[in-house]
Amino acid sequence: MNDQIESLEQCLNVCMSGSAMSCEECLIIHPSCAWCAQEVGARTLTSRCDLRQNLQKRGCEAHHMESPSSSTTVVKSEPLSSKGSGPTQYDVIQIMPQKISLSLRPGDQTSFKVQVRQVEDYPVDLYYLMDLSLSMKDDLDTIRNLGTKLADEMRKLTSNFRLGFGSFVDKNMSPFSYTASKYQDNPCNGCVPSFGFRHLLSLTDKVDRFNEEVQKQMVSRNRDAPEGGFDAILQAAVCKERIGWRKEAFHLLVFATDDVPHLALDGKLGGLVQPHDGECHMNEKNEYSGSTKMDYPSLALLGEKLAENNIYLIFAVTKRLYNFTALIPGTTVEILDQDSKNIIQLIVNAYNNIRSKVELTVWDQPEELSLSFTATCQDGQPLPGLRKCADLKIGDTVSFNVSVDARGCPAPGTQQSFTIKPVGFKDRLEVSVDYRCDCGCTDQTQANSTHCSSIGQYTCGICRCDPGYLGARCECQEGEVGSMYLSACRQAEGMQICGGRGECSCNQCLCYESEFGKIYGTFCECDDFSCARHKGILCSGHGECHCGECKCHAGFIGDNCNCSTDTSSCVSDDGQICSGRGSCACGRCQCTEPGAFGDTCEKCPTCPDACGTKRECIECRLFSSGRLSDNQTCQRLCKDEIITVETLKTDDPNAVLCLYKTENECVMKFTYSEHANGMSVLTALKEPECGTAPDAMTVLLAVVGSILLVGIVLLAIWKLVITVHDRREFARFQSARSRARYEMASNPLYKQPISNDYVETNFSMYSKSYNGAAH
């Protein structure tokens, strides 16, 4: 039973499954593996490479054990600055530490902490690069006094501000510009000849000079719609001395245009086959001399040069056709009015937006290293997989935990390093790397040692036999085969010798060579090519195959290492993982909220919070109010198309009607829908629906009239009740009278009175009767 348990432990033991033939091979298998170089206590090859605790149980002493671990040493760590102005502005520190040294064992992860702070009152250099094609004529008129106004606004944010100016049109060659002789000097009425890029004013704190230069400018004309703006951006970035970029300043490059720029390879239309070399080409007139010699720069080259020179690029454009800007780090897009009247507010908003976030980039990362980041922003919650924090205030400090894992060992003596740098910062963290791939016991190697029958080297407790000899003590010659040797080459009784993938020689298996990879192990039971694959790639290219099992690099998990643990691709614009409507698995969002969809589950018209989320965008985009307006994140978070209408249609079955009450007690209505092309559309009323406030006298008369009316109605009701009551009483009286026992004529107590007419009538009748009788 104990033998079975020990056998099971060996099967599960990654150190022994590798069948390391040397101390160096043992260290590479797994960071938990150790090698025992002690002469007594570990007699077999397989038992020398094992878990540290197992070697201790077998009696291997600590000073004979080789098991290095990764470590981090801080070389330079000066404290973060709190302010960017004053006499210390040249020594401002915004990242801590500044230098560290890593000692890495392959597969053994180590980590370090990086802190970043956007200091207050940091110097700012702003270079205004303007499109001077004919369509920008009204914009030129608008910015003629831009310098003074912009300086006034920017001085509210920094006490050290400088401003520069440059312009561009396009390459002065066909088919980009008019090349006929009649257009060369005067391409349009009141225009100057077309040009590529022209540097007009180096960065200066004398903003009146900016206004003077703008006053002198005249527009030009090119032939096609796209402009040559990328040529201008690259020259403004790399010609540092001409432009006057300060090393200790915050660099802003404002690119104002009303159309998209030409991209790399467009130059082939004019016969320009030479790619851009990324260098400065400014002549003595401060004009771009390579305009008609080289192609337009690529996005990759542009992004590289902007990052290299710590420049934030602000696209101030009139069209939403700049989706490619996501490929350029440190870039923001702001929508410019047709005549540039909102340019000052646009620049201020972009500046605040840029300074409200911190994003780390890695430069010159060695191929052998895998890096993963965990951000801790203002809420104090760790966010694995993120290297960016947003919605920050100037002066806030954020931290990042960086984990480093070495995938393998470079050539001995290789010195490596890389740099971690916040986007747009001059500050950086320099990281030097050395690898712990060698064993100290190799320094005590004995040649022709008696431990190895004097025909081999004794190193780290094992013999390395001379050619033609085998065995733990080099006691056998190749080719010697006997029954006692064959039994030692079977993994179990009845199994093939050396697993059918090798031959037995002198008590050892000599594994065959394979075109697919390496076969190894005590019984040739292991190889480095039988692991799981993904899309035909062994261990998905994100791991190493050890004895049939993928050992994934840092940042990847799964049987075939195809599942990434990085969650940065799952973070929505609001900073939440999958917009709070799902979970991130293998670098992709799995939406769990019914009705949610999109790369980050950001689309969900039927979700309970959909109206509330879109309401904030309606408030900030249409009325410059609400929570998002305060922290200048409206343009970043609210990218949906908003259509304003006079009358809102609510009969669309695919649209959700949303209503909310404004601060003025009005009702704002809008609908939220998702088009088939994946675009979110908000259709809103131009103005909230509000009731007209009544006149005070009207209200007073209405109240008095209401009181009188109520009084009259009450009186009428009272009169009606009394009348009904009296009529009922009278009817009751009449009914009682009709049922009386005696009538007036039969009442014995009643005698009818005798009137004079009655007496006279009776007397006359009596007289006549008497007279007749007498006769």
mmCIF file of C-alpha atoms in Angstrom, residues 133-134 169-180 183 187 194 220-227 262:
data_model
loop_
_atom_site.group_PDB
_atom_site.id
_atom_site.type_symbol
_atom_site.label_atom_id
_atom_site.label_comp_id
_atom_site.label_asym_id
_atom_site.label_seq_id
_atom_site.Cartn_x
_atom_site.Cartn_y
_atom_site.Cartn_z
ATOM 1 C CA SER A 133 -7.006 74.392 -46.440
ATOM 2 C CA LEU A 134 -9.735 76.513 -48.015
ATOM 3 C CA VAL A 169 -2.309 71.689 -46.082
ATOM 4 C CA ASP A 170 -1.075 68.695 -48.122
ATOM 5 C CA LYS A 171 1.710 67.479 -50.386
ATOM 6 C CA ASN A 172 2.175 69.984 -53.221
ATOM 7 C CA MET A 173 2.009 67.373 -55.968
ATOM 8 C CA SER A 174 -0.587 65.543 -58.043
ATOM 9 C CA PRO A 175 -3.076 64.108 -57.222
ATOM 10 C CA PHE A 176 -3.118 65.743 -53.774
ATOM 11 C CA SER A 177 -2.856 69.369 -54.932
ATOM 12 C CA TYR A 178 -3.416 71.378 -58.112
ATOM 13 C CA THR A 179 -0.172 71.299 -60.122
ATOM 14 C CA ALA A 180 -1.183 73.235 -63.236
ATOM 15 C CA TYR A 183 -2.806 77.188 -59.816
ATOM 16 C CA PRO A 187 -4.756 78.116 -56.323
ATOM 17 C CA SER A 194 -0.119 74.765 -51.232
ATOM 18 C CA SER A 220 -4.482 77.564 -49.269
ATOM 19 C CA ARG A 221 -6.144 74.867 -51.367
ATOM 20 C CA ASN A 222 -5.589 71.180 -51.994
ATOM 21 C CA ARG A 223 -7.309 68.926 -54.501
ATOM 22 C CA ASP A 224 -8.749 65.945 -52.618
ATOM 23 C CA ALA A 225 -10.709 65.877 -49.366
ATOM 24 C CA PRO A 226 -8.101 64.253 -47.037
ATOM 25 C CA GLU A 227 -5.301 66.469 -45.746
ATOM 26 C CA HIS A 262 -3.985 60.766 -45.562
#
